[in-house]
Tab-separated table of C-alpha atoms and ligand atoms in Angstrom:
chain	number	residue	atom	x	y	z
A	1	MET	CA	-9.139	-21.309	15.318
A	2	GLY	CA	-7.204	-20.816	12.055
A	3	ASP	CA	-4.294	-22.957	10.889
A	4	GLY	CA	-1.072	-22.272	12.745
A	5	VAL	CA	-2.629	-19.860	15.225
A	6	THR	CA	-2.207	-20.880	18.817
A	7	GLN	CA	-4.064	-19.595	21.840
A	8	THR	CA	-0.819	-18.136	23.232
A	9	GLN	CA	-0.413	-15.964	20.132
A	10	THR	CA	-3.857	-14.454	20.542
A	11	ALA	CA	-5.387	-14.691	24.000
A	12	ARG	CA	-9.125	-14.176	23.523
A	13	ARG	CA	-9.329	-10.471	22.719
A	14	ARG	CA	-12.181	-7.988	22.962
A	15	ALA	CA	-12.055	-6.180	19.655
A	16	VAL	CA	-13.825	-3.365	17.825
A	17	VAL	CA	-13.699	-3.248	14.018
A	18	THR	CA	-14.919	-0.162	12.126
A	19	GLY	CA	-16.080	-0.196	8.514
A	20	ALA	CA	-17.214	-3.754	9.221
A	21	ALA	CA	-20.369	-4.019	7.086
A	22	GLY	CA	-18.317	-5.427	4.186
A	23	GLY	CA	-14.902	-5.522	2.515
A	24	ILE	CA	-11.740	-5.697	4.620
A	25	GLY	CA	-13.593	-4.823	7.858
A	26	LEU	CA	-15.972	-7.766	7.569
A	27	ALA	CA	-13.066	-10.080	6.708
A	28	LEU	CA	-11.290	-8.853	9.859
A	29	VAL	CA	-14.391	-9.551	11.968
A	30	GLU	CA	-14.632	-13.091	10.604
A	31	ALA	CA	-10.918	-13.770	11.094
A	32	LEU	CA	-11.031	-12.500	14.696
A	33	LEU	CA	-14.096	-14.628	15.468
A	34	ALA	CA	-12.336	-17.665	13.974
A	35	ARG	CA	-9.499	-17.073	16.468
A	36	GLY	CA	-11.968	-17.072	19.360
A	37	ASP	CA	-11.964	-13.303	19.906
A	38	ARG	CA	-15.080	-11.321	20.808
A	39	VAL	CA	-15.973	-8.538	18.414
A	40	VAL	CA	-18.184	-5.477	18.080
A	41	ALA	CA	-18.663	-4.499	14.419
A	42	ALA	CA	-19.314	-0.840	13.554
A	43	ASP	CA	-20.344	0.871	10.327
A	44	LEU	CA	-22.451	3.725	8.938
A	45	ASP	CA	-24.466	1.264	6.870
A	46	ALA	CA	-27.102	0.009	9.332
A	47	ASP	CA	-28.810	-2.335	6.852
A	48	ARG	CA	-25.717	-4.292	5.854
A	49	LEU	CA	-24.622	-4.297	9.493
A	50	ALA	CA	-27.931	-5.859	10.544
A	51	ASP	CA	-27.229	-8.719	8.101
A	52	VAL	CA	-23.771	-9.147	9.668
A	53	ALA	CA	-25.294	-9.249	13.171
A	54	GLU	CA	-27.816	-11.861	12.145
A	55	ARG	CA	-25.357	-14.037	10.236
A	56	LEU	CA	-22.513	-13.927	12.782
A	57	GLY	CA	-24.510	-13.453	15.997
A	58	ILE	CA	-22.379	-10.542	17.196
A	59	ASP	CA	-23.095	-7.087	18.613
A	60	VAL	CA	-23.076	-4.295	16.064
A	61	TRP	CA	-23.086	-0.523	16.338
A	62	ALA	CA	-24.443	1.643	13.512
A	63	GLY	CA	-23.249	5.231	13.218
A	64	ASP	CA	-20.429	7.584	12.262
A	65	VAL	CA	-17.093	6.297	13.592
A	66	ALA	CA	-15.360	9.537	12.628
A	67	SER	CA	-17.218	12.150	14.708
A	68	GLU	CA	-16.206	12.752	18.335
A	69	ALA	CA	-19.720	11.875	19.519
A	70	GLY	CA	-19.813	8.748	17.343
A	71	VAL	CA	-16.465	7.454	18.616
A	72	ALA	CA	-17.499	8.101	22.245
A	73	SER	CA	-20.791	6.291	21.730
A	74	LEU	CA	-19.147	3.312	19.957
A	75	ILE	CA	-16.523	2.903	22.700
A	76	ALA	CA	-19.169	3.132	25.453
A	77	PHE	CA	-21.270	0.509	23.621
A	78	ALA	CA	-18.309	-1.853	23.180
A	79	ASP	CA	-17.209	-1.391	26.803
A	80	GLU	CA	-20.685	-2.335	27.918
A	81	ARG	CA	-21.009	-5.364	25.596
A	82	LEU	CA	-17.456	-6.712	25.855
A	83	GLY	CA	-16.461	-5.545	29.350
A	84	SER	CA	-13.511	-3.594	27.892
A	85	ILE	CA	-11.570	-3.190	24.628
A	86	ASP	CA	-8.136	-4.753	23.989
A	87	ALA	CA	-7.926	-4.210	20.242
A	88	TYR	CA	-9.292	-1.469	18.010
A	89	PHE	CA	-9.249	-1.822	14.218
A	90	ALA	CA	-9.672	1.668	12.718
A	91	ASN	CA	-10.565	0.356	9.292
A	92	ALA	CA	-13.449	2.525	7.990
A	93	GLY	CA	-12.302	4.697	5.121
A	94	VAL	CA	-13.557	6.744	2.205
A	95	PHE	CA	-12.246	7.246	-1.312
A	96	ARG	CA	-13.555	10.720	-2.131
A	97	GLY	CA	-12.213	13.457	-4.334
A	98	SER	CA	-10.383	13.304	-7.621
A	99	GLY	CA	-7.814	15.599	-9.214
A	100	LEU	CA	-6.981	19.125	-8.166
A	101	ALA	CA	-10.682	19.986	-8.410
A	102	ALA	CA	-11.496	17.803	-5.368
A	103	SER	CA	-13.912	19.906	-3.314
A	104	GLU	CA	-13.632	21.257	0.227
A	105	ALA	CA	-16.244	18.667	1.229
A	106	ASP	CA	-14.152	15.851	-0.307
A	107	TRP	CA	-11.061	17.062	1.569
A	108	SER	CA	-12.820	17.336	4.891
A	109	ALA	CA	-14.600	13.957	4.591
A	110	SER	CA	-11.278	12.309	3.695
A	111	ILE	CA	-9.480	13.866	6.664
A	112	GLU	CA	-12.352	13.165	9.081
A	113	VAL	CA	-12.816	9.479	8.209
A	114	ASN	CA	-9.318	8.470	7.101
A	115	VAL	CA	-7.431	10.312	9.862
A	116	MET	CA	-9.447	11.991	12.636
A	117	ALA	CA	-11.499	8.845	13.309
A	118	HIS	CA	-8.204	7.161	14.296
A	119	VAL	CA	-7.055	10.114	16.387
A	120	ARG	CA	-10.353	10.284	18.292
A	121	ALA	CA	-10.432	6.565	19.084
A	122	ALA	CA	-6.753	6.522	20.139
A	123	ARG	CA	-7.286	9.531	22.413
A	124	THR	CA	-9.743	7.502	24.492
A	125	LEU	CA	-8.237	4.023	24.267
A	126	VAL	CA	-4.445	4.389	24.317
A	127	PRO	CA	-4.244	5.963	27.827
A	128	ARG	CA	-6.098	2.897	29.190
A	129	TRP	CA	-3.422	0.488	27.965
A	130	SER	CA	-0.096	-0.292	29.638
A	131	LEU	CA	2.486	-3.072	30.006
A	132	GLU	CA	0.136	-4.665	32.584
A	133	GLN	CA	-2.979	-4.098	30.444
A	134	PRO	CA	-1.757	-4.207	26.813
A	135	GLY	CA	-3.753	-3.164	23.782
A	136	VAL	CA	-3.604	-3.183	19.997
A	137	PHE	CA	-4.393	-0.201	17.786
A	138	ALA	CA	-4.513	-1.185	14.103
A	139	VAL	CA	-5.052	1.282	11.286
A	140	THR	CA	-6.143	0.335	7.787
A	141	ALA	CA	-4.187	2.877	5.767
A	142	SER	CA	-3.154	2.002	2.195
A	143	ALA	CA	-0.123	1.664	-0.056
A	144	ALA	CA	-1.248	5.181	-1.071
A	145	GLY	CA	-0.092	6.268	2.404
A	146	LEU	CA	3.463	5.092	1.681
A	147	LEU	CA	3.580	5.854	-2.063
A	148	THR	CA	0.737	7.762	-3.749
A	149	GLN	CA	-2.677	7.239	-5.351
A	150	LEU	CA	-2.691	8.573	-8.910
A	151	GLY	CA	-5.942	10.478	-9.553
A	152	SER	CA	-6.775	11.303	-5.934
A	153	PRO	CA	-4.907	13.906	-3.856
A	154	THR	CA	-7.461	13.568	-1.029
A	155	TYR	CA	-6.913	9.828	-0.688
A	156	SER	CA	-3.105	10.139	-1.016
A	157	ALA	CA	-2.745	12.920	1.560
A	158	SER	CA	-5.223	11.493	4.082
A	159	LYS	CA	-3.672	8.006	3.915
A	160	HIS	CA	-0.178	9.509	4.375
A	161	ALA	CA	-1.580	11.242	7.456
A	162	ALA	CA	-3.050	7.933	8.667
A	163	VAL	CA	0.368	6.265	8.382
A	164	GLY	CA	2.025	9.301	9.992
A	165	PHE	CA	-0.331	9.214	12.963
A	166	ALA	CA	0.142	5.451	13.397
A	167	GLU	CA	3.950	5.858	13.278
A	168	TRP	CA	3.745	8.591	15.909
A	169	LEU	CA	1.574	6.391	18.140
A	170	ALA	CA	4.014	3.486	17.797
A	171	ALA	CA	7.033	5.690	18.521
A	172	THR	CA	5.352	7.195	21.578
A	173	TYR	CA	3.518	4.224	23.133
A	174	GLY	CA	4.919	1.132	21.400
A	175	ASP	CA	7.214	0.321	24.337
A	176	GLN	CA	4.425	0.874	26.869
A	177	GLY	CA	2.100	-2.009	26.070
A	178	VAL	CA	0.415	-0.510	22.994
A	179	HIS	CA	1.074	-2.404	19.789
A	180	VAL	CA	0.371	-0.384	16.628
A	181	SER	CA	0.138	-1.829	13.106
A	182	ALA	CA	-0.695	-0.174	9.786
A	183	LEU	CA	-2.214	-2.222	6.959
A	184	CYS	CA	-1.051	-0.796	3.613
A	185	PRO	CA	-2.417	-2.808	0.681
A	186	MET	CA	-2.655	-1.909	-2.999
A	187	GLY	CA	-5.777	-3.330	-4.674
A	188	VAL	CA	-8.223	-5.404	-2.592
A	189	ALA	CA	-11.471	-6.744	-4.089
A	190	THR	CA	-14.104	-4.794	-2.114
A	191	PRO	CA	-17.014	-2.437	-2.889
A	192	MET	CA	-14.556	0.506	-2.675
A	193	ALA	CA	-12.344	-0.971	-5.386
A	194	GLU	CA	-15.401	-1.763	-7.533
A	195	LEU	CA	-16.440	1.926	-7.553
A	196	GLY	CA	-13.249	2.850	-9.434
A	197	ARG	CA	-14.010	0.319	-12.147
A	198	THR	CA	-17.494	1.649	-12.893
A	199	THR	CA	-17.018	5.429	-12.443
A	200	SER	CA	-17.271	7.935	-15.325
A	201	ASP	CA	-14.825	10.359	-13.627
A	202	PRO	CA	-11.552	10.297	-15.635
A	203	ASP	CA	-9.295	10.800	-12.568
A	204	GLU	CA	-11.081	8.032	-10.653
A	205	ARG	CA	-10.791	5.738	-13.696
A	206	LEU	CA	-7.085	6.538	-13.972
A	207	GLY	CA	-6.688	5.799	-10.256
A	208	HIS	CA	-8.418	2.462	-10.647
A	209	ARG	CA	-6.276	1.502	-13.655
A	210	ALA	CA	-3.157	2.528	-11.707
A	211	VAL	CA	-4.159	0.161	-8.895
A	212	VAL	CA	-5.079	-2.837	-11.041
A	213	SER	CA	-2.031	-2.542	-13.280
A	214	SER	CA	0.405	-2.178	-10.336
A	215	GLY	CA	-0.292	-5.568	-8.805
A	216	GLU	CA	-2.756	-8.339	-8.192
A	217	VAL	CA	-6.109	-7.388	-6.671
A	218	LEU	CA	-6.134	-9.523	-3.516
A	219	SER	CA	-9.041	-10.828	-1.463
A	220	ALA	CA	-10.230	-9.000	1.663
A	221	GLU	CA	-9.628	-12.250	3.603
A	222	LEU	CA	-5.947	-12.261	2.630
A	223	ALA	CA	-5.542	-8.588	3.595
A	224	ALA	CA	-7.142	-9.298	6.995
A	225	ASP	CA	-4.890	-12.321	7.601
A	226	VAL	CA	-1.750	-10.340	6.737
A	227	LEU	CA	-2.732	-7.662	9.271
A	228	LEU	CA	-3.453	-10.192	12.042
A	229	GLN	CA	-0.154	-11.935	11.325
A	230	ALA	CA	1.742	-8.622	11.561
A	231	ILE	CA	0.074	-8.011	14.940
A	232	ASP	CA	0.977	-11.536	16.133
A	233	GLU	CA	4.584	-10.908	15.105
A	234	LYS	CA	4.588	-7.367	16.581
A	235	ARG	CA	5.417	-5.746	13.227
A	236	PHE	CA	4.259	-2.224	12.368
A	237	LEU	CA	3.740	-2.542	8.612
A	238	ALA	CA	1.331	-5.122	7.208
A	239	LEU	CA	1.932	-5.361	3.456
A	240	PRO	CA	-0.261	-7.860	1.592
A	241	HIS	CA	1.535	-6.922	-1.674
A	242	GLU	CA	5.261	-7.691	-1.267
A	243	THR	CA	6.144	-5.294	-4.068
A	244	VAL	CA	5.065	-2.327	-1.891
A	245	GLN	CA	8.086	-2.918	0.362
A	246	LYS	CA	10.399	-2.659	-2.678
A	247	MET	CA	8.644	0.421	-4.069
A	248	TYR	CA	8.751	2.118	-0.645
A	249	ALA	CA	12.475	1.388	-0.277
A	250	GLY	CA	13.048	2.647	-3.839
A	251	LYS	CA	11.192	5.876	-3.089
A	252	ALA	CA	13.211	6.490	0.086
A	253	GLY	CA	16.499	5.732	-1.696
A	254	ASP	CA	15.903	8.070	-4.656
A	255	PRO	CA	12.735	10.214	-4.430
A	256	ASP	CA	13.384	11.986	-7.754
A	257	LYS	CA	13.786	8.721	-9.621
A	258	TRP	CA	10.606	7.446	-7.967
A	259	LEU	CA	8.681	10.599	-8.974
A	260	ALA	CA	9.962	10.315	-12.561
A	261	SER	CA	8.691	6.721	-12.673
A	262	MET	CA	5.283	7.834	-11.336
A	263	GLN	CA	5.104	10.559	-14.011
A	264	ALA	CA	5.917	8.042	-16.735
A	265	PHE	CA	3.338	5.607	-15.323
A	266	ARG	CA	0.671	8.349	-15.234
A	267	ALA	CA	1.473	9.453	-18.808
A	268	HIS	CA	1.287	5.827	-19.972
A	269	LEU	CA	-2.129	5.373	-18.321
A	270	GLU	CA	-3.400	8.629	-19.891
A	271	THR	CA	-2.279	7.705	-23.394
A	272	THR	CA	-3.715	4.184	-23.188
A	273	ALA	CA	-7.081	5.289	-21.667
B	1	NAD	N1	-10.149	-1.893	-1.466
B	1	NAD	C1	-8.912	-1.460	-1.665
B	1	NAD	O1	-8.354	-1.639	-2.773
B	1	NAD	C2	-8.159	-0.789	-0.548
B	1	NAD	C3	-6.764	-0.631	-0.695
B	1	NAD	C4	-6.062	-0.001	0.328
B	1	NAD	C5	-6.706	0.422	1.472
B	1	NAD	N2	-8.064	0.261	1.581
B	1	NAD	C6	-8.700	0.733	2.811
B	1	NAD	O2	-9.360	-0.339	3.438
B	1	NAD	C7	-10.371	0.160	4.307
B	1	NAD	C8	-11.645	-0.648	4.113
B	1	NAD	O3	-12.130	-0.377	2.799
B	1	NAD	P1	-12.739	-1.501	1.854
B	1	NAD	O4	-11.836	-1.629	0.694
B	1	NAD	O5	-13.097	-2.695	2.630
B	1	NAD	O6	-13.997	-0.713	1.285
B	1	NAD	P2	-15.533	-0.704	1.702
B	1	NAD	O7	-16.068	0.505	1.040
B	1	NAD	O8	-16.121	-2.021	1.460
B	1	NAD	O9	-15.486	-0.509	3.296
B	1	NAD	C9	-15.462	0.716	3.936
B	1	NAD	C10	-16.555	0.698	4.975
B	1	NAD	O10	-16.400	1.856	5.804
B	1	NAD	C11	-17.696	2.329	6.110
B	1	NAD	N3	-17.601	3.742	6.491
B	1	NAD	C12	-17.186	4.785	5.737
B	1	NAD	N4	-17.244	5.927	6.444
B	1	NAD	C13	-17.689	5.594	7.682
B	1	NAD	C14	-17.947	6.343	8.855
B	1	NAD	N5	-17.768	7.666	8.905
B	1	NAD	N6	-18.422	5.686	9.949
B	1	NAD	C15	-18.630	4.348	9.908
B	1	NAD	N7	-18.384	3.587	8.822
B	1	NAD	C16	-17.920	4.212	7.722
B	1	NAD	C17	-18.499	2.117	4.822
B	1	NAD	O11	-19.908	2.131	5.067
B	1	NAD	C18	-17.964	0.782	4.352
B	1	NAD	O12	-18.756	-0.311	4.814
B	1	NAD	C19	-10.509	1.645	3.978
B	1	NAD	O13	-9.850	2.418	4.959
B	1	NAD	C20	-9.801	1.764	2.637
B	1	NAD	O14	-9.309	3.061	2.405
B	1	NAD	C21	-8.796	-0.356	0.607
């Protein structure tokens, strides 16, 4: 059990983590196991997941956590292996589509994985939970869901929708035994972040430079800890980068000023490319 975490804060939970073959998802799995929780790890990437299963000795499920059939199969598998599910971490995500030319396929993949995967899991799990039988539904969104992601309209819009859905869930079920949290980091050192560094697409490169010049690129372990702490403290927003809180407040206070600052930031990144 981690420093400062007591058994009363986190009674041994039965958790599902999606996007758990690496990055933030794997860090969440490891942090939950360290707290004594039981975990099923899910991901599309069967090979990396098999390594996780072998190394951590946990049950894994390989498949698409966004499709209706995939979500139903994952939940049935976890119910069978864990007995039930008390906590669902909808963490799998994609960064697809850059600029206004982002394709129909990029838009639909972004909506399916970054939003509908959460909706489909919540539709099955949330009605099971109550004040007597509480549950946790955690969404890995992004600071892009509160602010924006320069270079990628698909990522920005789908992560806003992820935050919007999580807010709606919290407003509707938060007083009925369902705790909802949304993790909204800026840069985190994972394979997804690495793609932006190596791409030849100018919008993706601009997006990556926007992320790395806005704040420190944090570890996946830190992002996972900040989310688990927010859940322990029953807070909705989990913000590993403190500056996001200030930027979000600034945007709400004066949206035009915020947009002007984003335009200046984008122009600066374009001229220094
Ligand atoms: N890395 C960052 O800088 C950053 C910042 C903010 C938010 N996020 C979000 O964090 C989450 C985790 O991303 P990460 O940074 O760890 O990147 P990652 O690419 O390492 O992890 C994403 C995982 O999701 C899996 N996945 C994608 N689509 C899937 C599907 N349909 N079904 C099952 N698994 C699927 C991938 O195989 C991958 O293992 C994502 O939602 C991402 O948008 C990341």
